[in-house]
GROMACS .gro file of C-alpha atoms in nm:
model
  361
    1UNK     CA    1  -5.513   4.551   0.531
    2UNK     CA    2  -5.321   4.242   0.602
    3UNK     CA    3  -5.188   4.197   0.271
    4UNK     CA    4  -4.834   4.289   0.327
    5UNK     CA    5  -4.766   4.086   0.626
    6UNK     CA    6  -4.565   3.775   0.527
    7UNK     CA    7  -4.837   3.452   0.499
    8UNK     CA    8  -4.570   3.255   0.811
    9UNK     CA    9  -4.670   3.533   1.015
   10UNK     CA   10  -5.027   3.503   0.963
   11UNK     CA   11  -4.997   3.140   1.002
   12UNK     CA   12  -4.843   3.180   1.336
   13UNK     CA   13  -5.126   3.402   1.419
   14UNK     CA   14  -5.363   3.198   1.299
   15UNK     CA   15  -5.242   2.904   1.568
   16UNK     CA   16  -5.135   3.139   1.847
   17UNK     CA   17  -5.522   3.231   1.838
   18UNK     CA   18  -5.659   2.818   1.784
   19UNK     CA   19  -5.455   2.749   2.102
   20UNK     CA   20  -5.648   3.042   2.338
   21UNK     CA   21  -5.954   2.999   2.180
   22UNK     CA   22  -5.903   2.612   2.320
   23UNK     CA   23  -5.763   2.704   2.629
   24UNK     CA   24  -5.872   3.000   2.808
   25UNK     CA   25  -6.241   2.809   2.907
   26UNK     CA   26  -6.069   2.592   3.065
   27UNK     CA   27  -5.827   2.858   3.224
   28UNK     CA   28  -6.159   3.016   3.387
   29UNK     CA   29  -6.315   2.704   3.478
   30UNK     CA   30  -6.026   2.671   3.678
   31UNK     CA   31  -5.959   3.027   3.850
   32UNK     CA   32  -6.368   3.028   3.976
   33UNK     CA   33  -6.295   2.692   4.099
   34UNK     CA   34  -6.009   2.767   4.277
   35UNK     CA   35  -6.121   3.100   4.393
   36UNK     CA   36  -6.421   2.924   4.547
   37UNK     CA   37  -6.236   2.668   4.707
   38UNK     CA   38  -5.961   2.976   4.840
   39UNK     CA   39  -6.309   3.128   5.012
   40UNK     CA   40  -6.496   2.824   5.184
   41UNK     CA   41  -6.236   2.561   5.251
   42UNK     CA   42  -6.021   2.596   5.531
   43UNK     CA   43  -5.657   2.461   5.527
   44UNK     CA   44  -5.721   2.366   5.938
   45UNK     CA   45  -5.963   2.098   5.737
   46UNK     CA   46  -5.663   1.946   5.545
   47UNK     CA   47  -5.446   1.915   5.796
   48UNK     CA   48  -5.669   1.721   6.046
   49UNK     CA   49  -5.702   1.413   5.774
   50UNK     CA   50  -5.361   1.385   5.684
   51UNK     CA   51  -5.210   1.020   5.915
   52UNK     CA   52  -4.932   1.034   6.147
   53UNK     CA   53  -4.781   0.756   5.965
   54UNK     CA   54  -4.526   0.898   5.695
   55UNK     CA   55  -4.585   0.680   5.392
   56UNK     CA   56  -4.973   0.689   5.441
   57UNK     CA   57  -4.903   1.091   5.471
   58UNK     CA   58  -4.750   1.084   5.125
   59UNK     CA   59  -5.042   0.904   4.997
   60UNK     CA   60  -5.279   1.093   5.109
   61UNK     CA   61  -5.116   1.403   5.024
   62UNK     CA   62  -5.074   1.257   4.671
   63UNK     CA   63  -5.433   1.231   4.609
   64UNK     CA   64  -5.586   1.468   4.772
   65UNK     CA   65  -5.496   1.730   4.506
   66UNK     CA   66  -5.828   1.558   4.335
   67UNK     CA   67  -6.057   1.805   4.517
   68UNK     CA   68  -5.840   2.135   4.508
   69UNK     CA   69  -5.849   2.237   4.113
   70UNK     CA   70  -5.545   2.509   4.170
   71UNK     CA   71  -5.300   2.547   3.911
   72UNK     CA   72  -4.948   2.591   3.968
   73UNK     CA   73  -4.929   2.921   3.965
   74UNK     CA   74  -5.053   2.943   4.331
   75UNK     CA   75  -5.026   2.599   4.488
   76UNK     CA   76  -4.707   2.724   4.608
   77UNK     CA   77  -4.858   2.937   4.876
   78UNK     CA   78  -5.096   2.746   4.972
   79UNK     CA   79  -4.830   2.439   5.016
   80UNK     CA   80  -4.701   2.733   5.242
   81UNK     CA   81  -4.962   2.786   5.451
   82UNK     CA   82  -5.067   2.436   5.526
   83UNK     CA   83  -4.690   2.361   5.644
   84UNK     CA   84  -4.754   2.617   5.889
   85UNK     CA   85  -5.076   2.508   6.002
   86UNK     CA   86  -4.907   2.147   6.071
   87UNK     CA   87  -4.918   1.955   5.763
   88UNK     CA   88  -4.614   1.742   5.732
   89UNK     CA   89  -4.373   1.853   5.474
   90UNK     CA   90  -4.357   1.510   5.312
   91UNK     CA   91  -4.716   1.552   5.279
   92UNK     CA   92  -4.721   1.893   5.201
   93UNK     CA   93  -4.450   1.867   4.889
   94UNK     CA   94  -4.669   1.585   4.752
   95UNK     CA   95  -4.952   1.788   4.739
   96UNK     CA   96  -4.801   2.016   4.584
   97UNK     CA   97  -4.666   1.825   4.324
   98UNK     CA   98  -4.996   1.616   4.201
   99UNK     CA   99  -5.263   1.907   4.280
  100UNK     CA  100  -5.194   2.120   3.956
  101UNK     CA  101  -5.220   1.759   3.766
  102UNK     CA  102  -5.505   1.529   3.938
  103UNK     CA  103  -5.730   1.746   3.921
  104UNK     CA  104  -6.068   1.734   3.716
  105UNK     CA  105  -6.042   2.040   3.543
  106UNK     CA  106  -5.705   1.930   3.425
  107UNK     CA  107  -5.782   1.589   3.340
  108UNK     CA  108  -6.075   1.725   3.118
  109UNK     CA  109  -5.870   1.952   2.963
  110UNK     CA  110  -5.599   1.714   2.886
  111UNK     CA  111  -5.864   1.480   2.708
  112UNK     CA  112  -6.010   1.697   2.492
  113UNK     CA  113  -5.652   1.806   2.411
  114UNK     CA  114  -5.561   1.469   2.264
  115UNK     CA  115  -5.884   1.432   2.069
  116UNK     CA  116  -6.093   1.274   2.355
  117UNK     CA  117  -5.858   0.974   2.361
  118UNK     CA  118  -5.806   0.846   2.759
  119UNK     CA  119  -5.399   0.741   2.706
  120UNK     CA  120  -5.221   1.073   2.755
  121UNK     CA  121  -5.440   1.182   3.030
  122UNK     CA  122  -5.437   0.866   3.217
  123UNK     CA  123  -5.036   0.825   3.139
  124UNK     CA  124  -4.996   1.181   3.291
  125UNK     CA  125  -5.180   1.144   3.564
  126UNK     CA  126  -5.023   0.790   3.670
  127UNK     CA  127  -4.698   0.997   3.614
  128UNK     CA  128  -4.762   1.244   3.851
  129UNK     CA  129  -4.871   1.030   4.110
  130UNK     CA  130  -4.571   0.786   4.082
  131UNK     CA  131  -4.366   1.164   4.118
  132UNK     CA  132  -4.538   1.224   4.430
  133UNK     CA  133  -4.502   0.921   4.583
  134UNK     CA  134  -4.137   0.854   4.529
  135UNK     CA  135  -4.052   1.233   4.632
  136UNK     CA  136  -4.248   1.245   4.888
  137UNK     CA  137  -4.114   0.954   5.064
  138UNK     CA  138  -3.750   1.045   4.951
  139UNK     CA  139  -3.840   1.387   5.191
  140UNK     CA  140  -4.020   1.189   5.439
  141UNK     CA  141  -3.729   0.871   5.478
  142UNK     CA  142  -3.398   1.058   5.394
  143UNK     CA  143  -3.424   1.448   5.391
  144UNK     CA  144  -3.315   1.613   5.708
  145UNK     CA  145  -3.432   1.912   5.856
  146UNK     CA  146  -3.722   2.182   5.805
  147UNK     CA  147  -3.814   2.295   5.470
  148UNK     CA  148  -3.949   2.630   5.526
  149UNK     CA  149  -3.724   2.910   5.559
  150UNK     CA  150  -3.640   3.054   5.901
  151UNK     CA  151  -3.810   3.377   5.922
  152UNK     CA  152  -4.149   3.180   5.778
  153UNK     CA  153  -4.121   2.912   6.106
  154UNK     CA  154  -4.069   3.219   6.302
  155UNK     CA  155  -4.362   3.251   6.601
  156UNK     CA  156  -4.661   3.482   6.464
  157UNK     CA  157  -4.526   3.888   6.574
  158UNK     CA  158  -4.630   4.237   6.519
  159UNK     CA  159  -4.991   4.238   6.431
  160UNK     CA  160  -5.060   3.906   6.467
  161UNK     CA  161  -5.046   3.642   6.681
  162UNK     CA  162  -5.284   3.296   6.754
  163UNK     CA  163  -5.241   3.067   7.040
  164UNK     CA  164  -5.239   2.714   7.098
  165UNK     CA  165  -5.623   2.731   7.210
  166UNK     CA  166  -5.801   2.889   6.900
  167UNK     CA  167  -5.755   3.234   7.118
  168UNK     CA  168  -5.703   3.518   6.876
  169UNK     CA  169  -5.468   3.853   6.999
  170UNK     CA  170  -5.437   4.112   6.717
  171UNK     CA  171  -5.120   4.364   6.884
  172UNK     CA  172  -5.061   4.652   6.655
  173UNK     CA  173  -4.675   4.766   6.662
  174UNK     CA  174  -4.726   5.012   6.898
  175UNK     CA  175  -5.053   4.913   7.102
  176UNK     CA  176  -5.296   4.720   7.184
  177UNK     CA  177  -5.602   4.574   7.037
  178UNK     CA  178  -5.687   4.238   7.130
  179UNK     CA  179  -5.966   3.961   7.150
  180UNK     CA  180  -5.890   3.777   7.468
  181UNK     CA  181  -5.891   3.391   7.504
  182UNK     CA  182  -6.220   3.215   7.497
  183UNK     CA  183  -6.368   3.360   7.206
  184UNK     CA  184  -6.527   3.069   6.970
  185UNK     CA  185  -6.276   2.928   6.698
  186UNK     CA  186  -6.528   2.969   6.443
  187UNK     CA  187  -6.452   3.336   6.550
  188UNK     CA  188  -6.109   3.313   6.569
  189UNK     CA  189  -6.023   3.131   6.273
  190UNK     CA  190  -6.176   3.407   6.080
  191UNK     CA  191  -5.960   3.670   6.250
  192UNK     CA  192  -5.672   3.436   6.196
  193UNK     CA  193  -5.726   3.331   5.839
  194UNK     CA  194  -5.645   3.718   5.759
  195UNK     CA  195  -5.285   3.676   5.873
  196UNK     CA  196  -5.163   3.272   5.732
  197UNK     CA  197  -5.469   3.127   5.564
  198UNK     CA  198  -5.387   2.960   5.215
  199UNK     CA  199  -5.723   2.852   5.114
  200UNK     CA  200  -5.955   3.026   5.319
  201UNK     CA  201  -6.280   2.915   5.500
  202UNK     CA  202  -6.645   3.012   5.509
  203UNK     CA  203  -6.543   3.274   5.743
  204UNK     CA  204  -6.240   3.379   5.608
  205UNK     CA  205  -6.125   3.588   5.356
  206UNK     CA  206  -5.937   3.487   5.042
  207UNK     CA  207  -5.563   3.571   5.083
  208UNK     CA  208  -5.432   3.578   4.734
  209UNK     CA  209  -5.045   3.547   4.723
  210UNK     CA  210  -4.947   3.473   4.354
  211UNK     CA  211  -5.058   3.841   4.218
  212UNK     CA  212  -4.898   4.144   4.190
  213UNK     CA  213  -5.231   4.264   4.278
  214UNK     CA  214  -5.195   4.111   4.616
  215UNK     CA  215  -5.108   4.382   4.816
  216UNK     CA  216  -5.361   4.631   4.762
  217UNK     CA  217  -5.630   4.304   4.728
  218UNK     CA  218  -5.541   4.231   5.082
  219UNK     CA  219  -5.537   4.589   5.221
  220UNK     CA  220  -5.889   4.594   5.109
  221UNK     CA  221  -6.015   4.306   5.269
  222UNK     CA  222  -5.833   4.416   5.581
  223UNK     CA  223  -6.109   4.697   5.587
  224UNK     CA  224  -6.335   4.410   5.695
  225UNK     CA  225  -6.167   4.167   5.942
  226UNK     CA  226  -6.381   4.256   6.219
  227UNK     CA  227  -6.710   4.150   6.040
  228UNK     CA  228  -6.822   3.862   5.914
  229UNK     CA  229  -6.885   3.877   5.522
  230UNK     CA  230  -7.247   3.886   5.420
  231UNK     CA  231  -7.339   3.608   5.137
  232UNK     CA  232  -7.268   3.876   4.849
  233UNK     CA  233  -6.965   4.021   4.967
  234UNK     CA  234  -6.818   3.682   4.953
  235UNK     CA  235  -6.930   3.600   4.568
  236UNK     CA  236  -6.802   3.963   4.478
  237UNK     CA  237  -6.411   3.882   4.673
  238UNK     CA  238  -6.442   3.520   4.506
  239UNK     CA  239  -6.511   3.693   4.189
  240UNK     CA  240  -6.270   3.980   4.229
  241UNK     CA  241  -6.014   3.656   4.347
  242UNK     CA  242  -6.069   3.469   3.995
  243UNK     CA  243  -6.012   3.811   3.796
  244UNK     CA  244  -5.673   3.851   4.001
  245UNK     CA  245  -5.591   3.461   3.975
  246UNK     CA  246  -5.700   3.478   3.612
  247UNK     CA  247  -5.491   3.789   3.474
  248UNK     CA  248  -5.157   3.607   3.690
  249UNK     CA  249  -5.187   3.273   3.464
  250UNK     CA  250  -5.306   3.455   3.169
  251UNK     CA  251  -4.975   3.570   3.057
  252UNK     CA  252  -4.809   3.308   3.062
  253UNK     CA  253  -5.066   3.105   2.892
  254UNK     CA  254  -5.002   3.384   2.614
  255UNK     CA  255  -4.661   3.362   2.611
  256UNK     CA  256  -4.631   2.979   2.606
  257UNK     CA  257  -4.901   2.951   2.312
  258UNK     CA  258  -4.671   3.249   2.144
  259UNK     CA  259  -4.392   3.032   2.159
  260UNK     CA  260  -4.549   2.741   2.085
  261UNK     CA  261  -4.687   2.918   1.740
  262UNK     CA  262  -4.360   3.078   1.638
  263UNK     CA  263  -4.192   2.728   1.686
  264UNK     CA  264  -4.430   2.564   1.445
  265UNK     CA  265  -4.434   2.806   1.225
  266UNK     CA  266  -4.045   2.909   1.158
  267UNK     CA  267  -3.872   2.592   1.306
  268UNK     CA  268  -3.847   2.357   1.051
  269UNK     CA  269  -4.003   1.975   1.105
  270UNK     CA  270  -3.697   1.832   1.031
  271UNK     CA  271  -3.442   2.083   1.323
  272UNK     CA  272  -3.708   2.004   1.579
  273UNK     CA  273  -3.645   1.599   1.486
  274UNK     CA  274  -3.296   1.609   1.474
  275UNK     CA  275  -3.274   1.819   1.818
  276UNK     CA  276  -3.483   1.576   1.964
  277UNK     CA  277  -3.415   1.274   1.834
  278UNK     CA  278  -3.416   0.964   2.000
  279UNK     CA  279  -3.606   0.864   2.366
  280UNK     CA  280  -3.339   1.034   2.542
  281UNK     CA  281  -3.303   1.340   2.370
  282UNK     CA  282  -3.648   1.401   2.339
  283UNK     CA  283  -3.761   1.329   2.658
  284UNK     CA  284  -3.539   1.571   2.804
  285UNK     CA  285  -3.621   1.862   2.536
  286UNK     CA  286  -3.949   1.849   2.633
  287UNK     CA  287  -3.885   1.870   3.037
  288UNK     CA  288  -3.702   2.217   2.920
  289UNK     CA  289  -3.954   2.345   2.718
  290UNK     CA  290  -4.175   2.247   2.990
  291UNK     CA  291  -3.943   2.446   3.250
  292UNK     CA  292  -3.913   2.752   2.993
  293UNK     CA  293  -4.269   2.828   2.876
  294UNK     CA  294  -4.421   2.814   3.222
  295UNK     CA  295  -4.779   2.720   3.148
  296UNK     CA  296  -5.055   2.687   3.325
  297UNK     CA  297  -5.173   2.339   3.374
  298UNK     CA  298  -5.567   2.393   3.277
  299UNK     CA  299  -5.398   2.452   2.968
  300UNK     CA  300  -5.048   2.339   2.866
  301UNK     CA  301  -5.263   2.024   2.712
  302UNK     CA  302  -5.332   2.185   2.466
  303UNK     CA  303  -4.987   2.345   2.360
  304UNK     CA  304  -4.834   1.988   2.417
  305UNK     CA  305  -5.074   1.851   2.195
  306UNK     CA  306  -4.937   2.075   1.921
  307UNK     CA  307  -4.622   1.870   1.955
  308UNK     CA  308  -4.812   1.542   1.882
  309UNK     CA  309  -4.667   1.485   1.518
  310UNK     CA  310  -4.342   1.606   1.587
  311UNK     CA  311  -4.247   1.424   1.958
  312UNK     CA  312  -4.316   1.078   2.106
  313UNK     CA  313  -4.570   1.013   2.356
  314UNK     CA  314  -4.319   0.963   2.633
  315UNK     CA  315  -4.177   1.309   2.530
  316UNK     CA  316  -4.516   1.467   2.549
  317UNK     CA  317  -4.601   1.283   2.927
  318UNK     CA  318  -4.291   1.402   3.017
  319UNK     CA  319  -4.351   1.730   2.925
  320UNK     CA  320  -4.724   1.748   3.083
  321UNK     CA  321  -4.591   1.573   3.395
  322UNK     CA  322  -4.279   1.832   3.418
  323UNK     CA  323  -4.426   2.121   3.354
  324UNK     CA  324  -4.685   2.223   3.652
  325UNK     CA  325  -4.379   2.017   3.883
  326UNK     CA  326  -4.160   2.222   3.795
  327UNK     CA  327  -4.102   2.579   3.548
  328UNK     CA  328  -3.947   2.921   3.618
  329UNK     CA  329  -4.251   3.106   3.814
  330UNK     CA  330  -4.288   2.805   4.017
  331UNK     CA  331  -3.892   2.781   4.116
  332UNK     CA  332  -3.927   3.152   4.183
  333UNK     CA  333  -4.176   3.103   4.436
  334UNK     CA  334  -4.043   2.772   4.553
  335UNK     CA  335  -3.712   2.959   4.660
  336UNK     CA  336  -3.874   3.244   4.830
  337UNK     CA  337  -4.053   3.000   5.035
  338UNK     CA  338  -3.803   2.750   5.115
  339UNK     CA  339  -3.433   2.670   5.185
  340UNK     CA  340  -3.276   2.650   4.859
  341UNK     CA  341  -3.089   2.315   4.976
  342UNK     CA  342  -3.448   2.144   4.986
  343UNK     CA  343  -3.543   2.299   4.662
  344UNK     CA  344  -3.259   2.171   4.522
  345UNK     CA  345  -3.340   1.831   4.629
  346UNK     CA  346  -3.701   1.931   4.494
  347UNK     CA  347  -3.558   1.956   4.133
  348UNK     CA  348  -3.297   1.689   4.145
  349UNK     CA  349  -3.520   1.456   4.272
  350UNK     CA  350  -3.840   1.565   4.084
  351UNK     CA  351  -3.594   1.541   3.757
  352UNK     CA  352  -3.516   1.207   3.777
  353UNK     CA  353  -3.826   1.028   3.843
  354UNK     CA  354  -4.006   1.211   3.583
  355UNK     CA  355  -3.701   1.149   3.345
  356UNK     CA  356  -3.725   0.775   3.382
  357UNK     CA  357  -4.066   0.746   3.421
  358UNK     CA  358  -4.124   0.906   3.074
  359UNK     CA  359  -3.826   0.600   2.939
  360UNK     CA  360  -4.011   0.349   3.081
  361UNK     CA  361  -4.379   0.406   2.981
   0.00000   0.00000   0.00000
């Protein structure tokens, strides 16, 4: 049946299907996880352990990506969400820039990636936290002025709106409904978490902004914001969350390992060497493949693996490090959420560190 297909393009087949077959557990490991996390941990939780003091801000928002397995593709949101909840943007960005990394899932999946051999993922973890760190406290020491965009700092209007005291008042456009003052804030965070909640509590419903499914996901749960969720209505909206999270990161998890196929399979050893040859050259060839393919970060380990005998390690940390920093989808969302003066300092800054960090390891 096959037989008159050319044998490179059933090669290329052959390795576009190795790299999913490797990947995609570790892609659903990842969207439960994170689904279960956007159900039964609250962002209001986050924000109360993160210090006053600026640099210890940065490092705690550096590492506390450990416990929030999210990839990428949605961190952005949730980054979102927690800056309006209070979380200090220094903090805030380096969360967002270590939590698609640091992560266990991650880590795993970048060690059985490289053969079960510690160096990458430790090198690319280390990378992402020096990142963090050094951006973070570039926002937190020498960038002026809010990050969010106007109409997202905005006061809570229309149909929602939550005061100071854990109150909730729901005002339709034209009327009335409300909960007055007083009710308990186990209550009203679950009222509230409908309207700006990122991650979600044990009372709240997932809000799932990185879908195209996202608006009819949410009118459904809307259906329900005046009762609290029994124990199997929230596994079948975690569930129904993963599916949605899963079918966003799943393309471009395709696409990447289709790229990543047809490159080893047509482009010559030799074109890829001399494009990239060198530290220099390299390093930064890898930062735009990184940017271009837009992978998921439970599994672009395992497409920069593929690279292994044709790159240098630092190219390949810079790559893994780059990558869930910084690639198109991200920058999309990044610039519908924020000024695009601070998320030009994002990528400038961002850039460099992981530019020289990569020369220097």
């Amino acid at each position: 049946m096959f037989n008159h297909l050319p044998d490179s393009f059933l090669q290329m087949n052959t390795i576009f299907i190795s790299i999913l077959i490797e990947a995609l557990p570790f892609v659903l490991i990842g969207v439960f996880i994170a689904s279960f996390i956007q159900m039964y941990v609250s962002e209001k939780f986050i924000a109360r352990v993160i210090p006053k003091n600026r640099f210890w801000a940065v490092v705690v928002g550096s590492f506390i990506g450990v416990l929030f397995p999210s990839c990428e593709c949605g961190i952005v949101p949730i980054v979102r969400n927690l800056l309006k909840k209070g979380v200090p943007l220094h903090a805030g960005i380096a969360f967002m820039l270590t939590a698609p990394i640091i992560n266990p899932v991650v880590l795993f999946s970048t060690y059985v990636a490289f053969g079960s051999n510690w160096e990458i993922p430790i090198l690319r973890v280390v990378g992402s936290l020096v990142v963090a760190l050094v951006v973070g406290n570039l926002i937190a020491f020498f960038y002026k002025g809010e990050g969010l965009k106007e109409k997202l700092l905005a006061p809570a209007t229309g149909e929602e709106k939550v005061d100071t005291q854990g109150g909730l008042a729901l005002q339709a456009s034209q009327g009335t409904a409300s909960i007055q003052q007083g009710v308990p804030e186990k209550v009203s965070f679950e009222q509230a978490g409908y309207a700006s909640s990122g991650i979600g509590s044990a009372e709240t419903l997932p809000v799932h902004e990185h879908s195209h499914h996202n608006e009819h996901h949410d009118a459904h749960l809307s259906e329900h914001s005046h009762a609290e969720l029994s124990f199997m209505d929230k596994i079948w909206h975690t569930a129904k969350h993963a599916v949605d999270e899963f079918f966003s990161v799943g393309k471009y998890l395709v696409f990447g390992a289709l790229i990543a196929s047809a490159m080893q399979t047509y482009i010559k050893t030799s074109t890829l060497m001399s494009i990239g040859h060198g530290p220099i050259l390299s390093i930064l060839l890898m930062m735009v493949l990184a940017f271009i393919l837009s992978l998921c970060s439970e599994a672009d380990a395992f497409i920069g693996a593929s690279f292994r005998s044709l790159f240098s390690t630092q190219s390949i940390v810079a790559f893994l490090v780059f990558g869930p920093m910084l690639d198109i989808k991200n920058l999309m969302m990044m610039l519908a959420s924020f000024k695009a003066k601070f998320v030009f300092f994002i990528v400038i800054s961002v850039t460099i560190v992981v530019f020289l960090y990569s020369i220097l390891i």
